[in-house]
Amino acid sequence: MFQPLKEILSKKPRQDSFGVEVNVCDLWHKYANQVFLSKIIDSQEAISFREGILVISVNNSMFLNEIKRKTPRIVKKINKELKKENKEIKEIKYR
């Protein structure tokens, strides 16, 4: 259903901010796989990260509440890794 962001962006030249965006989306995917059931994993995808805002696409409204409930746990793990790059997720938007 979704085309992984990694595949899309690997076809384009990388820039510094692009690298951070891809890294955050990859980290979201990594930790979401640890936290969510497979049905939920298939219904969501991190689609962008800019200026501290991570955008998550959710294609099934039934799972939105569960995703929102567990998001802080995932964000905490990602922010721990992003400290090395002086970046952090400040806000989450769902689409």
mmCIF file with all atom_site columns, C-alpha atoms in Angstrom:
data_model
loop_
_atom_site.group_PDB
_atom_site.id
_atom_site.type_symbol
_atom_site.label_atom_id
_atom_site.label_alt_id
_atom_site.label_comp_id
_atom_site.label_asym_id
_atom_site.label_entity_id
_atom_site.label_seq_id
_atom_site.pdbx_PDB_ins_code
_atom_site.Cartn_x
_atom_site.Cartn_y
_atom_site.Cartn_z
_atom_site.occupancy
_atom_site.B_iso_or_equiv
_atom_site.pdbx_formal_charge
_atom_site.auth_seq_id
_atom_site.auth_comp_id
_atom_site.auth_asym_id
_atom_site.auth_atom_id
_atom_site.pdbx_PDB_model_num
ATOM 1  C CA . MET A 1 1  ? 0.000  0.000  0.000  1.00 0.00 ? 1  MET A CA 1
ATOM 2  C CA . PHE A 1 2  ? 2.693  2.510  0.992  1.00 0.00 ? 2  PHE A CA 1
ATOM 3  C CA . GLN A 1 3  ? 5.954  2.847  -0.849 1.00 0.00 ? 3  GLN A CA 1
ATOM 4  C CA . PRO A 1 4  ? 8.718  3.075  1.757  1.00 0.00 ? 4  PRO A CA 1
ATOM 5  C CA . LEU A 1 5  ? 10.183 6.557  2.008  1.00 0.00 ? 5  LEU A CA 1
ATOM 6  C CA . LYS A 1 6  ? 13.650 5.053  1.853  1.00 0.00 ? 6  LYS A CA 1
ATOM 7  C CA . GLU A 1 7  ? 12.953 3.765  -1.692 1.00 0.00 ? 7  GLU A CA 1
ATOM 8  C CA . ILE A 1 8  ? 11.609 7.095  -2.899 1.00 0.00 ? 8  ILE A CA 1
ATOM 9  C CA . LEU A 1 9  ? 14.424 9.167  -1.448 1.00 0.00 ? 9  LEU A CA 1
ATOM 10 C CA . SER A 1 10 ? 17.190 6.807  -2.532 1.00 0.00 ? 10 SER A CA 1
ATOM 11 C CA . LYS A 1 11 ? 16.411 7.837  -6.121 1.00 0.00 ? 11 LYS A CA 1
ATOM 12 C CA . LYS A 1 12 ? 17.075 11.523 -5.350 1.00 0.00 ? 12 LYS A CA 1
ATOM 13 C CA . PRO A 1 13 ? 20.361 13.219 -4.489 1.00 0.00 ? 13 PRO A CA 1
ATOM 14 C CA . ARG A 1 14 ? 20.879 13.475 -0.743 1.00 0.00 ? 14 ARG A CA 1
ATOM 15 C CA . GLN A 1 15 ? 21.418 16.702 1.104  1.00 0.00 ? 15 GLN A CA 1
ATOM 16 C CA . ASP A 1 16 ? 22.102 17.124 4.825  1.00 0.00 ? 16 ASP A CA 1
ATOM 17 C CA . SER A 1 17 ? 18.511 17.882 5.801  1.00 0.00 ? 17 SER A CA 1
ATOM 18 C CA . PHE A 1 18 ? 17.327 15.064 3.569  1.00 0.00 ? 18 PHE A CA 1
ATOM 19 C CA . GLY A 1 19 ? 19.597 12.658 5.423  1.00 0.00 ? 19 GLY A CA 1
ATOM 20 C CA . VAL A 1 20 ? 18.134 13.650 8.779  1.00 0.00 ? 20 VAL A CA 1
ATOM 21 C CA . GLU A 1 21 ? 14.592 13.315 7.422  1.00 0.00 ? 21 GLU A CA 1
ATOM 22 C CA . VAL A 1 22 ? 15.290 9.829  6.105  1.00 0.00 ? 22 VAL A CA 1
ATOM 23 C CA . ASN A 1 23 ? 16.993 8.874  9.370  1.00 0.00 ? 23 ASN A CA 1
ATOM 24 C CA . VAL A 1 24 ? 14.009 9.988  11.479 1.00 0.00 ? 24 VAL A CA 1
ATOM 25 C CA . CYS A 1 25 ? 11.539 8.167  9.227  1.00 0.00 ? 25 CYS A CA 1
ATOM 26 C CA . ASP A 1 26 ? 13.704 5.029  9.369  1.00 0.00 ? 26 ASP A CA 1
ATOM 27 C CA . LEU A 1 27 ? 13.882 5.266  13.158 1.00 0.00 ? 27 LEU A CA 1
ATOM 28 C CA . TRP A 1 28 ? 10.097 5.675  13.355 1.00 0.00 ? 28 TRP A CA 1
ATOM 29 C CA . HIS A 1 29 ? 9.679  2.524  11.268 1.00 0.00 ? 29 HIS A CA 1
ATOM 30 C CA . LYS A 1 30 ? 12.200 0.620  13.412 1.00 0.00 ? 30 LYS A CA 1
ATOM 31 C CA . TYR A 1 31 ? 10.543 1.486  16.719 1.00 0.00 ? 31 TYR A CA 1
ATOM 32 C CA . ALA A 1 32 ? 6.972  1.251  15.402 1.00 0.00 ? 32 ALA A CA 1
ATOM 33 C CA . ASN A 1 33 ? 7.719  -2.358 14.473 1.00 0.00 ? 33 ASN A CA 1
ATOM 34 C CA . GLN A 1 34 ? 8.666  -3.009 18.098 1.00 0.00 ? 34 GLN A CA 1
ATOM 35 C CA . VAL A 1 35 ? 5.579  -1.305 19.576 1.00 0.00 ? 35 VAL A CA 1
ATOM 36 C CA . PHE A 1 36 ? 2.636  -1.905 17.225 1.00 0.00 ? 36 PHE A CA 1
ATOM 37 C CA . LEU A 1 37 ? 0.838  -5.019 16.045 1.00 0.00 ? 37 LEU A CA 1
ATOM 38 C CA . SER A 1 38 ? 1.305  -5.886 12.370 1.00 0.00 ? 38 SER A CA 1
ATOM 39 C CA . LYS A 1 39 ? -2.170 -4.593 11.420 1.00 0.00 ? 39 LYS A CA 1
ATOM 40 C CA . ILE A 1 40 ? -1.278 -1.183 12.819 1.00 0.00 ? 40 ILE A CA 1
ATOM 41 C CA . ILE A 1 41 ? 2.188  -1.195 11.254 1.00 0.00 ? 41 ILE A CA 1
ATOM 42 C CA . ASP A 1 42 ? 0.618  -1.691 7.839  1.00 0.00 ? 42 ASP A CA 1
ATOM 43 C CA . SER A 1 43 ? -1.769 1.236  8.345  1.00 0.00 ? 43 SER A CA 1
ATOM 44 C CA . GLN A 1 44 ? 0.790  3.942  9.194  1.00 0.00 ? 44 GLN A CA 1
ATOM 45 C CA . GLU A 1 45 ? 4.012  5.402  7.831  1.00 0.00 ? 45 GLU A CA 1
ATOM 46 C CA . ALA A 1 46 ? 6.300  8.275  8.758  1.00 0.00 ? 46 ALA A CA 1
ATOM 47 C CA . ILE A 1 47 ? 6.252  10.487 5.669  1.00 0.00 ? 47 ILE A CA 1
ATOM 48 C CA . SER A 1 48 ? 8.299  13.556 6.581  1.00 0.00 ? 48 SER A CA 1
ATOM 49 C CA . PHE A 1 49 ? 10.348 15.298 9.243  1.00 0.00 ? 49 PHE A CA 1
ATOM 50 C CA . ARG A 1 50 ? 11.061 19.020 8.963  1.00 0.00 ? 50 ARG A CA 1
ATOM 51 C CA . GLU A 1 51 ? 11.797 21.670 11.561 1.00 0.00 ? 51 GLU A CA 1
ATOM 52 C CA . GLY A 1 52 ? 11.018 19.286 14.423 1.00 0.00 ? 52 GLY A CA 1
ATOM 53 C CA . ILE A 1 53 ? 7.655  18.161 13.027 1.00 0.00 ? 53 ILE A CA 1
ATOM 54 C CA . LEU A 1 54 ? 7.187  14.476 12.218 1.00 0.00 ? 54 LEU A CA 1
ATOM 55 C CA . VAL A 1 55 ? 4.242  13.704 9.936  1.00 0.00 ? 55 VAL A CA 1
ATOM 56 C CA . ILE A 1 56 ? 2.668  10.268 10.214 1.00 0.00 ? 56 ILE A CA 1
ATOM 57 C CA . SER A 1 57 ? 0.278  9.066  7.527  1.00 0.00 ? 57 SER A CA 1
ATOM 58 C CA . VAL A 1 58 ? -2.503 6.864  8.931  1.00 0.00 ? 58 VAL A CA 1
ATOM 59 C CA . ASN A 1 59 ? -4.798 5.171  6.441  1.00 0.00 ? 59 ASN A CA 1
ATOM 60 C CA . ASN A 1 60 ? -7.127 3.506  8.952  1.00 0.00 ? 60 ASN A CA 1
ATOM 61 C CA . SER A 1 61 ? -8.895 5.743  11.459 1.00 0.00 ? 61 SER A CA 1
ATOM 62 C CA . MET A 1 62 ? -9.643 2.735  13.683 1.00 0.00 ? 62 MET A CA 1
ATOM 63 C CA . PHE A 1 63 ? -5.962 2.568  14.596 1.00 0.00 ? 63 PHE A CA 1
ATOM 64 C CA . LEU A 1 64 ? -5.338 6.306  14.990 1.00 0.00 ? 64 LEU A CA 1
ATOM 65 C CA . ASN A 1 65 ? -6.128 6.313  18.713 1.00 0.00 ? 65 ASN A CA 1
ATOM 66 C CA . GLU A 1 66 ? -3.737 3.431  19.391 1.00 0.00 ? 66 GLU A CA 1
ATOM 67 C CA . ILE A 1 67 ? -1.015 5.104  17.338 1.00 0.00 ? 67 ILE A CA 1
ATOM 68 C CA . LYS A 1 68 ? -1.473 8.378  19.223 1.00 0.00 ? 68 LYS A CA 1
ATOM 69 C CA . ARG A 1 69 ? -1.398 6.552  22.556 1.00 0.00 ? 69 ARG A CA 1
ATOM 70 C CA . LYS A 1 70 ? 1.911  4.819  21.848 1.00 0.00 ? 70 LYS A CA 1
ATOM 71 C CA . THR A 1 71 ? 3.602  7.634  19.925 1.00 0.00 ? 71 THR A CA 1
ATOM 72 C CA . PRO A 1 72 ? 5.289  9.218  23.000 1.00 0.00 ? 72 PRO A CA 1
ATOM 73 C CA . ARG A 1 73 ? 7.147  5.971  23.685 1.00 0.00 ? 73 ARG A CA 1
ATOM 74 C CA . ILE A 1 74 ? 8.498  5.886  20.124 1.00 0.00 ? 74 ILE A CA 1
ATOM 75 C CA . VAL A 1 75 ? 9.335  9.611  20.072 1.00 0.00 ? 75 VAL A CA 1
ATOM 76 C CA . LYS A 1 76 ? 11.325 9.257  23.292 1.00 0.00 ? 76 LYS A CA 1
ATOM 77 C CA . LYS A 1 77 ? 13.488 6.538  21.721 1.00 0.00 ? 77 LYS A CA 1
ATOM 78 C CA . ILE A 1 78 ? 13.996 8.501  18.499 1.00 0.00 ? 78 ILE A CA 1
ATOM 79 C CA . ASN A 1 79 ? 14.888 11.720 20.325 1.00 0.00 ? 79 ASN A CA 1
ATOM 80 C CA . LYS A 1 80 ? 17.473 9.821  22.339 1.00 0.00 ? 80 LYS A CA 1
ATOM 81 C CA . GLU A 1 81 ? 19.199 8.863  19.075 1.00 0.00 ? 81 GLU A CA 1
ATOM 82 C CA . LEU A 1 82 ? 18.745 12.324 17.516 1.00 0.00 ? 82 LEU A CA 1
ATOM 83 C CA . LYS A 1 83 ? 20.594 14.059 20.364 1.00 0.00 ? 83 LYS A CA 1
ATOM 84 C CA . LYS A 1 84 ? 23.837 13.213 18.537 1.00 0.00 ? 84 LYS A CA 1
ATOM 85 C CA . GLU A 1 85 ? 22.688 15.413 15.635 1.00 0.00 ? 85 GLU A CA 1
ATOM 86 C CA . ASN A 1 86 ? 21.235 18.195 17.837 1.00 0.00 ? 86 ASN A CA 1
ATOM 87 C CA . LYS A 1 87 ? 17.761 17.445 16.468 1.00 0.00 ? 87 LYS A CA 1
ATOM 88 C CA . GLU A 1 88 ? 14.546 16.368 18.139 1.00 0.00 ? 88 GLU A CA 1
ATOM 89 C CA . ILE A 1 89 ? 10.919 15.660 17.369 1.00 0.00 ? 89 ILE A CA 1
ATOM 90 C CA . LYS A 1 90 ? 8.926  18.525 18.858 1.00 0.00 ? 90 LYS A CA 1
ATOM 91 C CA . GLU A 1 91 ? 5.532  17.820 17.343 1.00 0.00 ? 91 GLU A CA 1
ATOM 92 C CA . ILE A 1 92 ? 3.633  15.000 15.636 1.00 0.00 ? 92 ILE A CA 1
ATOM 93 C CA . LYS A 1 93 ? 1.016  15.549 12.949 1.00 0.00 ? 93 LYS A CA 1
ATOM 94 C CA . TYR A 1 94 ? -1.248 12.800 11.666 1.00 0.00 ? 94 TYR A CA 1
ATOM 95 C CA . ARG A 1 95 ? -2.721 12.668 8.167  1.00 0.00 ? 95 ARG A CA 1
#
